[in-house]
Structure formats: structure tokens, C-alpha cells
mmCIF file of C-alpha atoms and ligand atoms in Angstrom:
data_model
loop_
_atom_site.group_PDB
_atom_site.id
_atom_site.type_symbol
_atom_site.label_atom_id
_atom_site.label_comp_id
_atom_site.label_asym_id
_atom_site.label_seq_id
_atom_site.Cartn_x
_atom_site.Cartn_y
_atom_site.Cartn_z
ATOM 1 C CA UNK A 16 0.000 0.000 0.000
ATOM 2 C CA UNK A 17 1.184 3.474 -0.747
ATOM 3 C CA UNK A 18 1.236 6.476 1.561
ATOM 4 C CA UNK A 19 -1.685 8.875 1.226
ATOM 5 C CA UNK A 20 -0.052 11.475 3.460
ATOM 6 C CA UNK A 21 3.632 11.888 3.996
ATOM 7 C CA UNK A 22 5.766 14.541 5.635
ATOM 8 C CA UNK A 23 9.470 14.725 4.885
ATOM 9 C CA UNK A 24 11.648 16.614 7.358
ATOM 10 C CA UNK A 25 8.782 18.999 8.037
ATOM 11 C CA UNK A 26 9.750 22.011 10.135
ATOM 12 C CA UNK A 27 7.420 24.863 11.001
ATOM 13 C CA UNK A 28 8.536 28.086 12.627
ATOM 14 C CA UNK A 29 5.839 30.646 13.485
ATOM 15 C CA UNK A 30 7.133 34.170 12.889
ATOM 16 C CA UNK A 31 10.204 32.821 11.104
ATOM 17 C CA UNK A 32 12.967 35.438 11.211
ATOM 18 C CA UNK A 33 11.232 37.538 13.861
ATOM 19 C CA UNK A 34 12.579 37.934 17.402
ATOM 20 C CA UNK A 35 9.657 36.001 18.915
ATOM 21 C CA UNK A 36 9.849 33.092 16.452
ATOM 22 C CA UNK A 37 8.521 29.758 17.795
ATOM 23 C CA UNK A 38 9.572 26.434 16.348
ATOM 24 C CA UNK A 39 6.405 24.333 16.522
ATOM 25 C CA UNK A 40 7.587 21.351 14.455
ATOM 26 C CA UNK A 41 11.092 20.121 13.914
ATOM 27 C CA UNK A 42 12.154 17.578 11.317
ATOM 28 C CA UNK A 43 8.947 15.567 11.345
ATOM 29 C CA UNK A 44 8.887 12.639 8.903
ATOM 30 C CA UNK A 45 6.130 10.062 8.814
ATOM 31 C CA UNK A 46 3.617 8.479 6.461
ATOM 32 C CA UNK A 47 -0.006 7.412 6.687
ATOM 33 C CA UNK A 48 -1.289 4.513 4.606
ATOM 34 C CA UNK A 49 -4.572 4.920 2.753
ATOM 35 C CA UNK A 50 -7.477 3.665 4.858
ATOM 36 C CA UNK A 51 -5.725 3.927 8.224
ATOM 37 C CA UNK A 52 -7.343 5.424 11.319
ATOM 38 C CA UNK A 53 -4.531 7.288 13.064
ATOM 39 C CA UNK A 54 -4.864 8.878 16.494
ATOM 40 C CA UNK A 55 -2.572 11.827 17.224
ATOM 41 C CA UNK A 56 -1.761 12.538 20.851
ATOM 42 C CA UNK A 57 0.679 14.701 22.779
ATOM 43 C CA UNK A 58 0.628 17.296 25.516
ATOM 44 C CA UNK A 59 -0.584 20.853 24.879
ATOM 45 C CA UNK A 60 1.868 22.769 22.718
ATOM 46 C CA UNK A 61 3.572 19.637 21.347
ATOM 47 C CA UNK A 62 2.674 20.619 17.776
ATOM 48 C CA UNK A 63 -0.410 18.531 16.945
ATOM 49 C CA UNK A 64 -2.549 21.326 15.480
ATOM 50 C CA UNK A 65 0.410 22.787 13.621
ATOM 51 C CA UNK A 66 1.150 19.387 12.093
ATOM 52 C CA UNK A 67 -2.355 18.668 10.823
ATOM 53 C CA UNK A 68 -2.778 22.197 9.461
ATOM 54 C CA UNK A 69 -0.096 21.326 6.922
ATOM 55 C CA UNK A 70 -2.082 18.477 5.383
ATOM 56 C CA UNK A 71 -4.455 20.700 3.411
ATOM 57 C CA UNK A 72 -2.137 23.637 3.018
ATOM 58 C CA UNK A 73 -3.567 25.881 5.753
ATOM 59 C CA UNK A 74 0.051 26.223 6.842
ATOM 60 C CA UNK A 75 3.100 26.103 4.618
ATOM 61 C CA UNK A 76 6.257 24.292 5.748
ATOM 62 C CA UNK A 77 9.160 26.522 6.779
ATOM 63 C CA UNK A 78 11.244 23.667 5.423
ATOM 64 C CA UNK A 79 10.592 20.108 4.355
ATOM 65 C CA UNK A 80 7.752 18.720 2.257
ATOM 66 C CA UNK A 81 4.176 17.555 2.602
ATOM 67 C CA UNK A 82 2.928 14.961 0.129
ATOM 68 C CA UNK A 83 -0.704 14.050 -0.373
ATOM 69 C CA UNK A 84 -1.450 11.137 -2.683
ATOM 70 C CA UNK A 85 2.253 11.128 -3.528
ATOM 71 C CA UNK A 86 2.286 14.771 -4.705
ATOM 72 C CA UNK A 87 4.119 17.651 -3.055
ATOM 73 C CA UNK A 88 1.176 19.935 -2.294
ATOM 74 C CA UNK A 89 3.294 23.073 -2.688
ATOM 75 C CA UNK A 90 4.935 22.037 -5.986
ATOM 76 C CA UNK A 91 2.517 24.443 -7.691
ATOM 77 C CA UNK A 92 0.869 26.810 -5.174
ATOM 78 C CA UNK A 93 -1.937 27.538 -7.678
ATOM 79 C CA UNK A 94 -3.040 23.911 -7.233
ATOM 80 C CA UNK A 95 -3.502 24.135 -3.466
ATOM 81 C CA UNK A 96 -7.305 24.280 -3.798
ATOM 82 C CA UNK A 97 -7.291 20.714 -5.087
ATOM 83 C CA UNK A 98 -5.718 19.511 -1.844
ATOM 84 C CA UNK A 99 -8.171 21.552 0.229
ATOM 85 C CA UNK A 100 -10.928 19.375 -1.257
ATOM 86 C CA UNK A 101 -8.966 16.154 -0.913
ATOM 87 C CA UNK A 102 -8.195 16.649 2.773
ATOM 88 C CA UNK A 103 -11.281 17.509 4.821
ATOM 89 C CA UNK A 104 -10.325 19.461 7.907
ATOM 90 C CA UNK A 105 -12.468 19.732 11.033
ATOM 91 C CA UNK A 106 -10.827 22.335 13.226
ATOM 92 C CA UNK A 107 -11.302 22.614 16.999
ATOM 93 C CA UNK A 108 -14.759 23.834 18.066
ATOM 94 C CA UNK A 109 -15.986 23.847 14.428
ATOM 95 C CA UNK A 110 -19.520 24.756 15.544
ATOM 96 C CA UNK A 111 -18.405 28.368 15.864
ATOM 97 C CA UNK A 112 -18.086 28.441 12.098
ATOM 98 C CA UNK A 113 -21.735 27.609 11.435
ATOM 99 C CA UNK A 114 -23.458 30.624 9.954
ATOM 100 C CA UNK A 115 -26.219 29.610 7.534
ATOM 101 C CA UNK A 116 -29.915 29.888 8.343
ATOM 102 C CA UNK A 117 -30.504 26.139 8.152
ATOM 103 C CA UNK A 118 -28.632 22.962 8.980
ATOM 104 C CA UNK A 119 -29.097 21.884 5.357
ATOM 105 C CA UNK A 120 -27.404 25.005 3.992
ATOM 106 C CA UNK A 121 -24.529 24.687 6.419
ATOM 107 C CA UNK A 122 -23.822 21.099 5.391
ATOM 108 C CA UNK A 123 -24.250 22.059 1.718
ATOM 109 C CA UNK A 124 -21.779 24.941 1.923
ATOM 110 C CA UNK A 125 -18.655 22.875 1.103
ATOM 111 C CA UNK A 126 -20.130 20.815 -1.758
ATOM 112 C CA UNK A 127 -21.646 24.000 -3.233
ATOM 113 C CA UNK A 128 -18.227 25.618 -3.168
ATOM 114 C CA UNK A 129 -16.912 22.655 -5.136
ATOM 115 C CA UNK A 130 -19.292 23.578 -7.946
ATOM 116 C CA UNK A 131 -21.439 20.421 -7.746
ATOM 117 C CA UNK A 132 -24.996 20.377 -9.103
ATOM 118 C CA UNK A 133 -28.059 20.565 -6.855
ATOM 119 C CA UNK A 134 -28.906 16.834 -7.055
ATOM 120 C CA UNK A 135 -25.392 15.787 -6.125
ATOM 121 C CA UNK A 136 -25.284 18.356 -3.310
ATOM 122 C CA UNK A 137 -28.589 17.007 -2.002
ATOM 123 C CA UNK A 138 -27.344 13.414 -2.075
ATOM 124 C CA UNK A 139 -24.205 14.372 -0.192
ATOM 125 C CA UNK A 140 -25.989 16.489 2.421
ATOM 126 C CA UNK A 141 -28.351 13.631 3.237
ATOM 127 C CA UNK A 142 -25.612 11.004 3.336
ATOM 128 C CA UNK A 143 -23.399 13.150 5.583
ATOM 129 C CA UNK A 144 -26.331 13.980 7.882
ATOM 130 C CA UNK A 145 -26.993 10.268 8.226
ATOM 131 C CA UNK A 146 -23.353 9.535 9.098
ATOM 132 C CA UNK A 147 -23.570 12.149 11.842
ATOM 133 C CA UNK A 148 -26.923 11.021 13.192
ATOM 134 C CA UNK A 149 -28.750 14.193 12.164
ATOM 135 C CA UNK A 150 -32.431 13.351 11.585
ATOM 136 C CA UNK A 151 -33.938 14.522 8.272
ATOM 137 C CA UNK A 152 -36.402 16.791 10.097
ATOM 138 C CA UNK A 153 -33.501 18.748 11.614
ATOM 139 C CA UNK A 154 -32.228 19.806 8.198
ATOM 140 C CA UNK A 155 -34.565 22.772 7.857
ATOM 141 C CA UNK A 156 -33.946 23.983 11.406
ATOM 142 C CA UNK A 157 -31.597 26.780 12.319
ATOM 143 C CA UNK A 158 -28.283 25.365 13.566
ATOM 144 C CA UNK A 159 -28.543 27.812 16.444
ATOM 145 C CA UNK A 160 -31.531 25.947 17.897
ATOM 146 C CA UNK A 161 -29.439 22.810 18.374
ATOM 147 C CA UNK A 162 -27.435 21.608 21.377
ATOM 148 C CA UNK A 163 -23.646 21.965 21.449
ATOM 149 C CA UNK A 164 -23.089 18.325 20.489
ATOM 150 C CA UNK A 165 -25.616 18.517 17.643
ATOM 151 C CA UNK A 166 -24.047 21.708 16.286
ATOM 152 C CA UNK A 167 -20.674 20.031 16.260
ATOM 153 C CA UNK A 168 -22.093 17.094 14.322
ATOM 154 C CA UNK A 169 -23.523 19.494 11.732
ATOM 155 C CA UNK A 170 -20.075 21.031 11.313
ATOM 156 C CA UNK A 171 -18.483 17.595 10.886
ATOM 157 C CA UNK A 172 -21.195 16.585 8.393
ATOM 158 C CA UNK A 173 -20.313 19.694 6.370
ATOM 159 C CA UNK A 174 -16.776 18.389 5.921
ATOM 160 C CA UNK A 175 -17.899 14.799 5.225
ATOM 161 C CA UNK A 176 -20.246 16.140 2.535
ATOM 162 C CA UNK A 177 -17.194 17.230 0.565
ATOM 163 C CA UNK A 178 -16.315 13.518 0.382
ATOM 164 C CA UNK A 179 -12.632 14.021 1.083
ATOM 165 C CA UNK A 180 -10.161 11.161 0.664
ATOM 166 C CA UNK A 181 -8.753 12.018 4.054
ATOM 167 C CA UNK A 182 -10.671 13.320 7.053
ATOM 168 C CA UNK A 183 -8.659 15.184 9.679
ATOM 169 C CA UNK A 184 -10.260 16.166 12.984
ATOM 170 C CA UNK A 185 -8.703 18.294 15.725
ATOM 171 C CA UNK A 186 -10.117 17.193 19.090
ATOM 172 C CA UNK A 187 -13.643 16.584 17.793
ATOM 173 C CA UNK A 188 -14.863 15.469 21.228
ATOM 174 C CA UNK A 189 -13.367 18.342 23.261
ATOM 175 C CA UNK A 190 -15.746 19.998 25.691
ATOM 176 C CA UNK A 191 -18.545 17.436 25.285
ATOM 177 C CA UNK A 192 -19.998 15.292 28.072
ATOM 178 C CA UNK A 193 -19.063 11.567 28.061
ATOM 179 C CA UNK A 194 -22.198 10.622 26.146
ATOM 180 C CA UNK A 195 -21.631 13.310 23.515
ATOM 181 C CA UNK A 196 -18.006 12.193 23.165
ATOM 182 C CA UNK A 197 -18.952 8.568 22.622
ATOM 183 C CA UNK A 198 -21.642 9.472 20.095
ATOM 184 C CA UNK A 199 -19.345 11.604 17.954
ATOM 185 C CA UNK A 200 -16.368 9.255 18.118
ATOM 186 C CA UNK A 201 -18.391 6.150 17.292
ATOM 187 C CA UNK A 202 -19.973 7.977 14.361
ATOM 188 C CA UNK A 203 -16.512 8.853 13.058
ATOM 189 C CA UNK A 204 -15.398 5.245 13.538
ATOM 190 C CA UNK A 205 -18.463 4.013 11.712
ATOM 191 C CA UNK A 206 -17.854 6.471 8.871
ATOM 192 C CA UNK A 207 -14.294 5.152 8.608
ATOM 193 C CA UNK A 208 -15.505 1.569 8.524
ATOM 194 C CA UNK A 209 -18.193 2.219 5.944
ATOM 195 C CA UNK A 210 -16.301 4.516 3.576
ATOM 196 C CA UNK A 211 -12.701 3.394 3.964
ATOM 197 C CA UNK A 212 -11.691 7.064 4.088
ATOM 198 C CA UNK A 213 -8.375 7.679 5.873
ATOM 199 C CA UNK A 214 -8.995 9.321 9.256
ATOM 200 C CA UNK A 215 -6.545 11.328 11.362
ATOM 201 C CA UNK A 216 -7.902 12.279 14.745
ATOM 202 C CA UNK A 217 -6.218 14.469 17.327
ATOM 203 C CA UNK A 218 -7.272 13.652 20.864
ATOM 204 C CA UNK A 219 -6.258 14.424 24.410
ATOM 205 C CA UNK A 220 -7.597 11.143 25.622
ATOM 206 C CA UNK A 221 -5.630 7.911 25.515
ATOM 207 C CA UNK A 222 -8.849 6.046 26.278
ATOM 208 C CA UNK A 223 -10.434 7.453 23.115
ATOM 209 C CA UNK A 224 -7.386 6.638 20.997
ATOM 210 C CA UNK A 225 -7.303 3.122 22.429
ATOM 211 C CA UNK A 226 -10.944 2.585 21.554
ATOM 212 C CA UNK A 227 -11.049 4.062 18.090
ATOM 213 C CA UNK A 228 -7.652 4.265 16.372
ATOM 214 C CA UNK A 229 -5.551 1.561 14.701
ATOM 215 C CA UNK A 230 -2.302 3.491 14.866
ATOM 216 C CA UNK A 231 -1.051 6.229 17.182
ATOM 217 C CA UNK A 232 1.285 9.116 16.540
ATOM 218 C CA UNK A 233 2.696 10.497 19.776
ATOM 219 C CA UNK A 234 4.010 14.056 19.580
ATOM 220 C CA UNK A 235 6.439 15.410 22.138
ATOM 221 C CA UNK A 236 8.014 18.853 22.006
ATOM 222 C CA UNK A 237 7.820 19.494 18.273
ATOM 223 C CA UNK A 238 8.851 15.965 17.296
ATOM 224 C CA UNK A 239 7.443 12.489 16.856
ATOM 225 C CA UNK A 240 8.080 10.396 19.967
ATOM 226 C CA UNK A 241 6.351 7.217 18.761
ATOM 227 C CA UNK A 242 4.378 6.099 15.740
ATOM 228 C CA UNK A 243 3.061 2.578 15.664
ATOM 229 C CA UNK A 244 0.083 0.288 16.042
ATOM 230 C CA UNK A 245 -2.005 1.014 19.126
ATOM 231 C CA UNK A 246 -1.030 -2.216 20.938
ATOM 232 C CA UNK A 247 2.678 -1.590 20.325
ATOM 233 C CA UNK A 248 2.462 1.968 21.665
ATOM 234 C CA UNK A 249 0.563 0.931 24.768
ATOM 235 C CA UNK A 250 3.162 -1.752 25.410
ATOM 236 C CA UNK A 251 5.438 1.244 26.091
ATOM 237 C CA UNK A 252 3.156 2.643 28.798
ATOM 238 C CA UNK A 253 5.974 3.615 31.208
ATOM 239 C CA UNK A 254 7.523 5.813 28.478
ATOM 240 C CA UNK A 255 4.147 7.395 27.757
ATOM 241 C CA UNK A 256 3.812 8.270 31.426
ATOM 242 C CA UNK A 257 7.285 9.789 31.332
ATOM 243 C CA UNK A 258 6.146 11.999 28.439
ATOM 244 C CA UNK A 259 3.433 13.305 30.752
ATOM 245 C CA UNK A 260 0.685 11.455 28.891
ATOM 246 C CA UNK A 261 -1.935 9.429 30.619
ATOM 247 C CA UNK A 262 -2.520 5.807 29.714
ATOM 248 C CA UNK A 263 -5.907 4.103 29.892
ATOM 249 C CA UNK A 264 -7.047 3.207 33.439
ATOM 250 C CA UNK A 265 -6.950 -0.470 32.599
ATOM 251 C CA UNK A 266 -3.298 -0.195 31.480
ATOM 252 C CA UNK A 267 -2.441 1.493 34.786
ATOM 253 C CA UNK A 268 -3.931 -1.422 36.708
ATOM 254 C CA UNK A 269 -1.816 -3.910 34.759
ATOM 255 C CA UNK A 270 1.338 -1.883 35.339
ATOM 256 C CA UNK A 271 0.527 -1.933 39.067
ATOM 257 C CA UNK A 272 -0.031 -5.709 39.046
ATOM 258 C CA UNK A 273 3.325 -6.196 37.349
ATOM 259 C CA UNK A 274 4.939 -3.894 39.925
ATOM 260 C CA UNK A 275 3.413 -6.092 42.628
ATOM 261 C CA UNK A 276 5.319 -9.038 41.193
ATOM 262 C CA UNK A 277 2.653 -10.650 39.049
ATOM 263 C CA UNK A 278 3.960 -12.300 35.872
ATOM 264 C CA UNK A 279 1.625 -10.490 33.503
ATOM 265 C CA UNK A 280 1.735 -8.680 30.140
ATOM 266 C CA UNK A 281 1.190 -4.910 30.388
ATOM 267 C CA UNK A 282 0.328 -4.086 26.758
ATOM 268 C CA UNK A 283 -3.311 -4.030 27.766
ATOM 269 C CA UNK A 284 -5.500 -1.121 26.729
ATOM 270 C CA UNK A 285 -9.046 -2.384 26.258
ATOM 271 C CA UNK A 286 -11.377 -4.304 28.561
ATOM 272 C CA UNK A 287 -11.808 -7.428 26.388
ATOM 273 C CA UNK A 288 -8.041 -7.724 26.060
ATOM 274 C CA UNK A 289 -7.686 -7.202 29.816
ATOM 275 C CA UNK A 290 -10.045 -10.105 30.479
ATOM 276 C CA UNK A 291 -8.148 -12.383 28.089
ATOM 277 C CA UNK A 292 -4.812 -11.432 29.676
ATOM 278 C CA UNK A 293 -6.052 -12.118 33.214
ATOM 279 C CA UNK A 294 -7.459 -15.482 32.165
ATOM 280 C CA UNK A 295 -4.176 -16.386 30.452
ATOM 281 C CA UNK A 296 -2.221 -15.373 33.557
ATOM 282 C CA UNK A 297 -4.496 -17.506 35.737
ATOM 283 C CA UNK A 298 -4.037 -20.472 33.385
ATOM 284 C CA UNK A 299 -0.281 -20.030 33.571
ATOM 285 C CA UNK A 300 -0.452 -19.974 37.377
ATOM 286 C CA UNK A 301 -2.619 -23.072 37.442
ATOM 287 C CA UNK A 302 -0.069 -24.824 35.258
ATOM 288 C CA UNK A 303 2.770 -23.882 37.585
ATOM 289 C CA UNK A 304 0.790 -24.896 40.686
ATOM 290 C CA UNK A 305 0.004 -28.253 39.062
ATOM 291 C CA UNK A 306 3.627 -29.324 38.570
HETATM 292 P P1 ADP B 410 -0.924 21.466 20.174
HETATM 293 O O1 ADP B 410 -1.989 21.456 19.138
HETATM 294 O O2 ADP B 410 -0.210 20.173 20.310
HETATM 295 O O3 ADP B 410 -1.403 21.979 21.500
HETATM 296 P P2 ADP B 410 0.170 23.670 18.607
HETATM 297 O O4 ADP B 410 0.492 23.130 17.275
HETATM 298 O O5 ADP B 410 -1.081 24.453 18.761
HETATM 299 O O6 ADP B 410 0.222 22.477 19.682
HETATM 300 O O7 ADP B 410 1.374 24.580 19.109
HETATM 301 C C1 ADP B 410 2.735 24.210 19.006
HETATM 302 C C2 ADP B 410 3.583 25.396 19.424
HETATM 303 O O8 ADP B 410 3.410 26.467 18.501
HETATM 304 C C3 ADP B 410 3.240 25.974 20.791
HETATM 305 O O9 ADP B 410 4.429 26.405 21.399
HETATM 306 C C4 ADP B 410 2.341 27.150 20.456
HETATM 307 O O10 ADP B 410 2.427 28.136 21.454
HETATM 308 C C5 ADP B 410 2.936 27.633 19.146
HETATM 309 N N1 ADP B 410 1.913 28.254 18.285
HETATM 310 C C6 ADP B 410 0.754 27.685 17.851
HETATM 311 N N2 ADP B 410 0.079 28.503 17.035
HETATM 312 C C7 ADP B 410 0.814 29.623 16.929
HETATM 313 C C8 ADP B 410 0.669 30.859 16.226
HETATM 314 N N3 ADP B 410 -0.379 31.092 15.431
HETATM 315 N N4 ADP B 410 1.640 31.785 16.371
HETATM 316 C C9 ADP B 410 2.726 31.559 17.149
HETATM 317 N N5 ADP B 410 2.934 30.419 17.835
HETATM 318 C C10 ADP B 410 2.004 29.463 17.736
HETATM 319 MG MG1 MG B 411 -4.075 21.836 19.313
#
């Protein structure tokens, strides 16, 4: 499989050349395979938002390259619009960008901008609304009548309606209650499963990454600290803790059990896997006791 997104030695300096210049990314190289669901995590200020803003050309590298679908997106700056449509970007708190008089018009805004005809726009609006659990009778309502979680789902539907090849979301669950978080994240997961679209999701929560992503990119102070499959990253839980990141509760329990002298694997990050690991450990113990 070929990379759909790739950064090569990507460095970004805000205010480059000015006295208060800030290096937000330094020599970041990594690649995402088409169809992957990648979680991006790291403490505040580690460079997550800066990184993802390069994927559709909102930010331009100070040095290094960004490739989408194998093409350097800045090879011809006049072509940047093409990549804006290819990479759908849901920024933080996207509901603040809703402005149309109806939910329908807000979701239709992107596809309309792409110059699609009314029938195609209609098909996309309805499909995206369905992905985001927006009932058909909400489409004619004003977005301002909706709850915070519903507004956010309208904003996400607006990006999905552009049918991007890659969907990038910056903390889509931030500020929502646990139920709202679960609803939005499972809808995104479902969208990924049903469409095969590549998803990159920035999150503060290791629990969320553990539940929804296949791979994790861990950012630490402008650089990539780890990039691997979820199970492999969680197997390095002590290092994650050293980076000031939390690990899922269940992983913490297993680390504690190991510390207490139990012969047990600690690459545990979901409940079903925890149950299997405990049962395997008990079996092992039984075996030892039997001989
Ligand atoms: P994260 O999303 O991981 O919290 P950011 O990418 O927002 O991190 O920020 C990385 C670094 O860049 C931080 O030191 C932040 O203060 C700085 N930064 C972010 N945006 C800007 C900006 N527009 N101008 C100057 N510095 C910025
Ligand atoms: Mg951020």
C-alpha cells in the first residue's frame, strides 16, 4: 500500500525570522497509509494542530515537504485548492463556524463551493447527515436551535459532505460530556468503517485513541516520539507516562499488578483484552501450581 499522506523533514517556525519566532515542528517525517485510522496525541503545545494544518495547506512548511497522494502539495501553489478538497479538515470547536440559516445550507456549503450540481449536493448532504446522526427533520432547522453536540455534528457533516479522501479532525470530542463524546467518536469510527476514508484524529484522551484508532502518533516537544500500532504503543506505557501522557485506566492497573510481582503482560489497553490477559495469567499460574 502506498502512503496517502507523507511529511518529509517537516519544520514549522511561526514568525520565522522575527525575534519572537517559535519552532512548533522540527524535522517531522512520517507516512499514513490509505485507509488507516490514526490517532494523534501529545501534551498541549507539542505541535499537533500545527502538524495537521499542513495536510491541506492551511500552513506552509518553513522547510521540508508535505505529500498528499504522492504529490508535493506546494509544488505548484496555484493547485492548493485541489488539496483543500482532498483533505477535509475539522478544526477545533468547528460549531463556531456555522453561519447559515438552516442545517441543510450549512452542510451544503462545502459541496456548493466545489461547484457540484443541486442533485449531487442534495445526495451528499443527506448522506453526511446520516453519518452524523442528524435526523432529516432537523435539516430545515436553524443550527442555532441545536445543542452543542448537535451543532458540532452538523459542522463535521459539512466536511464529510465534501467527500474528502482524508478526514482530519482536531479534538472533535473536546468539551462534550461523556455521552456526547462517545456518540461523535463512534460515528466517526463508523464512517471510517463504511467509507474506507483515511482518518486522522487528534485527541487528548488515551482512552479514546485506544478505543477508536488503529495506529497512534505520539508528539512530544515538536517531534514524533512514537508512531506505531495502538497495541505496540501501549506496550510502552511507562515511556508514555514519562512523556506526561496518561494511559488508559486499565493499562495502569496492569502496570501496578506487574509492579506487585505478578507475571503479567502490560500491553493491555481495552477491557476485552484485559479479560483475556487475566485469564491467560491464571491459566499459567494453574499450570505452575500443578507441577
Ligand atoms: P498542540 O496542538 O499540540 O497543542 P500547537 O500546534 O497548537 O500544539 O502549538 C505548538 C507550538 O506552537 C506551541 O508552542 C504554540 O504556542 C505555538 N503556536 C501555535 N500557534 C501559533 C501561532 N499562530 N503563532 C505563534 N505560535 C504558535
Ligand atoms: Mg491543538
